[in-house]
Short mmCIF file of C-alpha atoms in Angstrom, two decimals:
data_model
loop_
_atom_site.label_atom_id
_atom_site.label_comp_id
_atom_site.label_asym_id
_atom_site.label_seq_id
_atom_site.Cartn_x
_atom_site.Cartn_y
_atom_site.Cartn_z
CA MET A 1445 27.70 -126.78 137.53
CA THR A 1446 27.57 -123.20 138.79
CA PHE A 1447 26.00 -119.94 137.70
CA GLN A 1448 26.34 -116.35 138.85
CA LEU A 1449 23.47 -114.19 140.04
CA SER A 1450 23.56 -110.42 140.48
CA ALA A 1451 21.44 -107.82 142.24
CA GLN A 1452 20.56 -104.34 141.05
CA GLY A 1453 19.97 -102.43 144.25
CA PRO A 1454 19.97 -103.67 147.86
CA PHE A 1455 19.65 -107.41 148.43
CA SER A 1456 20.43 -109.58 151.44
CA LEU A 1457 20.78 -113.32 150.99
CA ALA A 1458 20.79 -113.66 154.79
CA GLU A 1459 17.37 -112.00 155.01
CA ALA A 1460 16.06 -114.31 152.28
CA ALA A 1461 17.41 -117.32 154.20
CA ARG A 1462 15.76 -116.11 157.41
CA PHE A 1463 12.44 -115.81 155.60
CA GLN A 1464 12.92 -119.32 154.18
CA GLU A 1465 13.37 -120.73 157.66
CA SER A 1466 10.11 -119.19 158.87
CA PHE A 1467 8.02 -120.26 155.88
CA PRO A 1468 7.02 -123.93 155.61
CA ALA A 1469 7.02 -124.02 151.81
CA PHE A 1470 10.82 -124.21 151.93
CA ASP A 1471 13.44 -126.13 153.91
CA GLY A 1472 15.48 -123.70 155.96
CA ALA A 1473 19.28 -123.58 155.76
CA PRO A 1474 22.08 -121.11 156.53
CA ARG A 1475 22.46 -120.76 152.79
CA VAL A 1476 19.50 -120.51 150.46
CA GLU A 1477 18.55 -123.91 149.07
CA LEU A 1478 15.89 -124.33 146.41
CA VAL A 1479 14.31 -127.46 144.98
CA PHE A 1480 11.70 -126.98 142.28
CA PRO A 1481 10.26 -128.36 139.04
CA ALA A 1482 11.77 -126.23 136.28
CA ASP A 1483 9.50 -124.03 134.19
CA GLY A 1484 8.14 -125.77 131.11
CA THR A 1485 10.15 -128.99 131.26
CA TRP A 1486 9.15 -129.65 134.90
CA SER A 1487 12.34 -131.63 135.51
CA THR A 1488 13.48 -131.26 139.11
CA VAL A 1489 16.28 -128.82 139.88
CA GLY A 1490 18.16 -128.55 143.16
CA VAL A 1491 20.49 -125.63 143.85
CA TRP A 1492 22.08 -123.77 146.71
CA ILE A 1493 23.17 -120.14 146.65
CA GLY A 1494 26.04 -118.73 148.69
CA ASP A 1495 26.75 -115.23 149.98
CA ASP A 1496 28.61 -114.32 146.80
CA LEU A 1497 25.41 -115.11 144.85
CA THR A 1498 27.02 -118.06 143.11
CA GLY A 1499 24.47 -120.77 142.41
CA HIS A 1500 25.60 -124.38 142.78
CA VAL A 1501 23.53 -127.00 140.96
CA VAL A 1502 23.24 -130.31 142.81
CA SER A 1503 20.45 -131.86 140.74
CA ASN A 1504 19.67 -131.31 137.06
CA PRO A 1505 18.45 -134.58 135.52
CA GLY A 1506 16.82 -132.68 132.66
CA GLY A 1507 20.15 -131.24 131.55
CA LEU A 1508 18.93 -127.65 131.64
CA ALA A 1509 21.35 -124.89 130.66
CA PRO A 1510 22.81 -122.89 133.56
CA ALA A 1511 21.24 -119.72 132.17
CA ASP A 1512 17.76 -121.25 132.31
CA ILE A 1513 18.24 -122.35 135.90
CA ALA A 1514 19.68 -118.95 136.81
CA GLY A 1515 16.67 -117.20 135.30
CA GLN A 1516 14.19 -119.14 137.41
CA VAL A 1517 16.27 -118.75 140.59
CA SER A 1518 16.54 -115.00 139.92
CA ARG A 1519 12.76 -114.79 139.76
CA ILE A 1520 12.33 -116.81 142.95
CA LEU A 1521 14.64 -114.42 144.82
CA SER A 1522 13.20 -111.34 143.02
CA LEU A 1523 16.61 -110.59 141.53
CA ASP A 1524 15.01 -110.20 138.11
CA VAL A 1525 13.68 -106.78 139.21
CA ASP A 1526 15.81 -103.63 139.31
CA GLY A 1527 15.64 -102.57 142.95
CA ARG A 1528 17.72 -99.42 142.75
CA GLY A 1529 14.65 -97.23 143.18
CA PHE A 1530 13.22 -99.12 146.15
CA GLY A 1531 14.90 -96.91 148.75
CA ALA A 1532 13.08 -93.87 147.35
CA VAL A 1533 9.75 -95.44 148.33
CA GLY A 1534 10.90 -95.49 151.94
CA GLU A 1535 11.98 -91.89 151.70
CA ARG A 1536 8.46 -90.92 150.58
CA ASP A 1537 6.65 -93.12 153.08
CA GLU A 1538 7.86 -93.28 156.69
CA VAL A 1539 6.14 -96.62 157.35
CA VAL A 1540 7.90 -98.21 154.39
CA GLY A 1541 11.21 -96.69 155.48
CA ASP A 1542 10.81 -98.31 158.91
CA LEU A 1543 10.10 -101.68 157.29
CA GLN A 1544 13.14 -101.37 155.04
CA ARG A 1545 15.31 -100.74 158.09
CA GLN A 1546 13.70 -103.64 159.93
CA PHE A 1547 14.32 -106.03 157.03
CA PRO A 1548 17.36 -104.59 155.20
CA GLY A 1549 17.79 -106.01 151.73
CA LEU A 1550 14.80 -108.37 151.95
CA ARG A 1551 13.05 -108.93 148.65
CA PRO A 1552 10.04 -111.20 148.09
CA VAL A 1553 10.95 -114.88 148.15
CA LEU A 1554 8.64 -116.56 145.66
CA PHE A 1555 7.47 -120.08 145.10
CA GLY A 1556 9.34 -122.04 142.46
CA SER A 1557 6.64 -121.32 139.88
CA ALA A 1558 3.13 -119.98 139.45
CA TYR A 1559 2.07 -123.64 139.44
CA GLU A 1560 3.51 -124.20 142.92
CA ALA A 1561 2.00 -120.97 144.23
CA ALA A 1562 -1.45 -121.98 142.98
CA ALA A 1563 -1.04 -125.44 144.51
CA TRP A 1564 -0.15 -123.85 147.85
CA ALA A 1565 -3.28 -121.71 147.67
CA LEU A 1566 -5.38 -124.82 147.06
CA LEU A 1567 -3.66 -126.80 149.81
CA THR A 1568 -4.20 -124.12 152.45
CA HIS A 1569 -7.81 -123.36 151.54
CA ARG A 1570 -9.82 -123.33 154.80
CA ILE A 1571 -6.98 -124.83 156.85
CA SER A 1572 -3.99 -123.34 158.69
CA ARG A 1573 -0.64 -122.70 157.07
CA SER A 1574 0.96 -125.35 159.29
CA GLN A 1575 -1.64 -127.92 158.21
CA GLY A 1576 -1.01 -126.95 154.59
CA ALA A 1577 2.73 -127.37 155.13
CA THR A 1578 2.15 -130.90 156.42
CA LEU A 1579 0.10 -131.78 153.35
CA ARG A 1580 2.71 -130.23 151.07
CA ARG A 1581 5.44 -132.27 152.74
CA ARG A 1582 3.47 -135.47 152.23
CA LEU A 1583 2.89 -134.64 148.58
CA ALA A 1584 6.58 -133.92 148.05
CA GLU A 1585 7.69 -137.14 149.75
CA ASP A 1586 5.07 -139.28 148.00
CA LEU A 1587 5.13 -137.79 144.49
CA GLY A 1588 8.16 -135.46 144.32
CA ASP A 1589 11.80 -136.14 143.49
CA ARG A 1590 14.50 -136.70 146.09
CA VAL A 1591 17.43 -134.26 145.95
CA ASP A 1592 20.61 -135.05 147.88
CA PHE A 1593 22.47 -132.01 149.25
CA GLY A 1594 25.20 -134.16 150.80
CA ASP A 1595 24.37 -133.81 154.48
CA HIS A 1596 20.59 -133.93 154.03
CA VAL A 1597 17.88 -134.71 151.52
CA SER A 1598 15.07 -132.48 150.27
CA PHE A 1599 12.03 -133.36 148.18
CA SER A 1600 10.67 -131.30 145.32
CA PHE A 1601 7.05 -130.45 144.85
CA PRO A 1602 5.47 -132.97 142.44
CA THR A 1603 5.55 -132.24 138.73
CA PRO A 1604 2.19 -131.32 137.18
CA GLU A 1605 1.91 -134.76 135.57
CA ARG A 1606 2.35 -136.47 138.93
CA LEU A 1607 -0.02 -134.12 140.74
CA ALA A 1608 -2.65 -135.00 138.13
CA THR A 1609 -2.49 -138.61 139.44
CA LEU A 1610 -3.04 -137.62 143.09
CA GLU A 1611 -5.01 -140.13 145.13
CA PRO A 1612 -7.11 -139.23 148.19
CA MET A 1613 -5.04 -138.82 151.34
CA PRO A 1614 -5.77 -138.13 155.02
CA GLY A 1615 -6.47 -134.49 155.82
CA MET A 1616 -7.51 -133.62 152.28
CA THR A 1617 -11.10 -133.40 151.07
CA ILE A 1618 -12.14 -135.10 147.86
CA ARG A 1619 -12.89 -131.66 146.36
CA LYS A 1620 -9.36 -130.50 147.18
CA VAL A 1621 -7.88 -133.64 145.60
CA GLU A 1622 -9.96 -133.04 142.46
CA ASN A 1623 -8.88 -129.40 142.27
CA LEU A 1624 -5.21 -130.32 142.67
CA ARG A 1625 -5.51 -132.93 139.93
CA ALA A 1626 -7.09 -130.34 137.65
CA LEU A 1627 -4.34 -127.87 138.52
CA GLY A 1628 -1.72 -130.44 137.52
CA GLU A 1629 -3.44 -130.95 134.19
CA ALA A 1630 -3.70 -127.19 133.62
CA ALA A 1631 -0.03 -126.63 134.41
CA ALA A 1632 1.00 -129.49 132.11
CA ALA A 1633 -1.06 -127.83 129.36
CA GLY A 1634 0.77 -124.52 129.85
CA ASP A 1635 -2.06 -122.59 131.51
CA LEU A 1636 0.19 -121.57 134.43
CA ASP A 1637 3.23 -120.66 132.36
CA VAL A 1638 4.93 -117.63 133.94
CA ASP A 1639 5.75 -116.00 130.62
CA LEU A 1640 2.10 -116.37 129.59
CA LEU A 1641 0.85 -114.74 132.80
CA ARG A 1642 3.40 -111.93 132.56
CA SER A 1643 2.39 -111.22 128.95
CA MET A 1644 -1.14 -110.36 130.12
CA THR A 1645 -2.40 -107.32 131.95
CA VAL A 1646 -3.01 -107.91 135.64
CA ASP A 1647 -6.78 -108.04 135.12
CA GLU A 1648 -6.42 -110.46 132.21
CA ALA A 1649 -4.11 -112.73 134.22
CA LEU A 1650 -6.46 -112.75 137.23
CA ALA A 1651 -9.42 -113.60 135.01
CA HIS A 1652 -7.41 -116.36 133.32
CA LEU A 1653 -6.44 -117.93 136.65
CA LYS A 1654 -9.94 -117.76 138.08
CA LYS A 1655 -11.13 -120.06 135.30
CA LEU A 1656 -9.17 -122.91 136.95
CA PRO A 1657 -11.09 -125.18 139.38
CA GLY A 1658 -10.71 -124.01 142.98
CA ILE A 1659 -8.88 -120.79 142.11
CA GLY A 1660 -10.82 -117.83 143.46
CA PRO A 1661 -9.88 -114.15 143.80
CA PHE A 1662 -7.49 -114.66 146.73
CA SER A 1663 -5.74 -117.65 145.14
CA ALA A 1664 -5.41 -115.85 141.80
CA GLU A 1665 -3.74 -112.86 143.47
CA LEU A 1666 -1.37 -115.09 145.43
CA THR A 1667 -0.43 -116.99 142.27
CA LEU A 1668 0.45 -113.81 140.41
CA ILE A 1669 2.33 -112.14 143.27
CA ARG A 1670 4.15 -115.09 144.83
CA GLY A 1671 4.40 -117.26 141.74
CA ALA A 1672 4.79 -115.06 138.68
CA GLY A 1673 6.46 -112.24 140.60
CA THR A 1674 3.96 -109.55 139.60
CA VAL A 1675 5.11 -106.38 141.39
CA ASP A 1676 2.35 -103.89 140.51
CA LEU A 1677 -0.64 -105.70 142.07
CA PHE A 1678 -2.11 -104.67 145.42
CA PRO A 1679 -3.86 -107.67 147.06
CA ARG A 1680 -7.51 -106.69 147.40
CA GLU A 1681 -8.48 -110.13 148.74
CA THR A 1682 -6.08 -110.43 151.70
CA PRO A 1683 -7.78 -109.15 154.88
CA GLN A 1684 -4.77 -110.01 157.06
CA LEU A 1685 -2.63 -107.61 155.03
CA HIS A 1686 -5.32 -104.93 155.32
CA HIS A 1687 -5.45 -105.30 159.11
CA ILE A 1688 -1.66 -104.99 159.41
CA MET A 1689 -1.72 -101.88 157.23
CA GLY A 1690 -4.48 -100.47 159.42
CA ASP A 1691 -2.20 -100.82 162.43
CA LEU A 1692 0.88 -99.45 160.70
CA TYR A 1693 -0.91 -96.40 159.29
CA ASP A 1694 -3.22 -95.82 162.31
CA LEU A 1695 -6.34 -96.41 160.24
CA GLY A 1696 -8.21 -98.58 162.73
CA PRO A 1697 -9.12 -102.28 162.62
CA GLU A 1698 -11.28 -102.07 159.47
CA PRO A 1699 -9.55 -99.61 157.13
CA PRO A 1700 -11.42 -98.77 153.90
CA LEU A 1701 -10.04 -100.65 150.93
CA ALA A 1702 -10.00 -97.48 148.85
CA ARG A 1703 -7.77 -95.81 151.43
CA LEU A 1704 -5.37 -98.76 151.45
CA GLU A 1705 -5.19 -98.78 147.66
CA SER A 1706 -4.47 -95.05 147.71
CA ILE A 1707 -1.56 -95.62 150.10
CA ALA A 1708 -0.27 -98.51 147.99
CA GLY A 1709 -0.31 -96.24 144.95
CA GLY A 1710 2.60 -94.40 146.54
CA TRP A 1711 4.62 -97.61 146.61
CA ARG A 1712 4.82 -97.93 142.83
CA PRO A 1713 6.63 -99.52 141.10
CA TYR A 1714 7.33 -101.80 144.08
CA VAL A 1715 3.82 -102.49 145.39
CA GLY A 1716 4.45 -106.23 145.68
CA TRP A 1717 7.73 -105.69 147.50
CA VAL A 1718 6.16 -103.45 150.13
CA THR A 1719 3.20 -105.77 150.70
CA PHE A 1720 5.71 -108.58 151.24
CA LEU A 1721 7.48 -106.54 153.95
CA VAL A 1722 4.14 -105.62 155.53
CA ARG A 1723 3.07 -109.26 155.72
CA ASN A 1724 6.50 -110.25 157.06
CA ALA A 1725 6.19 -107.61 159.79
CA GLY A 1726 2.79 -108.94 160.84
#
């Protein structure tokens, strides 16, 4: 089974693949490979995407329609957003223009779902990203589905129902296990549905997410930006981003948040895209 993706505006699959290889939430490959529980049904999907933006389905036990798979993959690669106006942001802002030249055609690469993004936020709470990646790998191998790409095997993140059965494991506190179980139950109940989150205002969605156990301001922002693909939210709770911006805009090591938000206002309607490039540059 195949499906065809398309990009409005600049897009580089090679840049997306390079980001994949540097980020432990994904298995790197010369082509972009994605393994994820599908929205709503949570059946595991495995696909790879070639340079011509043709998607090749290698696992689809739930029998999902190609259009449904294509829609989720488009969101993951930020191809569901019209990027034809992104270059104009770089013309207005010299820093953004430099980033666009440094990472030509790179768009945010998202988690498979808001559910996965929230789980990543919980996993990495108070530990390093590499430690979180190790825990994520164990979860995928213990509770996820195995997807055969021919020359190698990848494991999907566990479905919400399976995550809700999580048992204590080395390197994970009991509180973290309890929060992940609760997250699985919430996702199974539809509380992390992407369409639901996108139907809300940003403030409503953040408030909704922060009602979930273990999801604080930082985790809620990450879930919206890297899970639901919200593009008009500036991360107020990400000090690392603020420090990088301080360097890029010569604002010093502790730039005022109001000043950063004012700068980000000039990035509209691609605030999330620029923050992704800024973080990638740091």
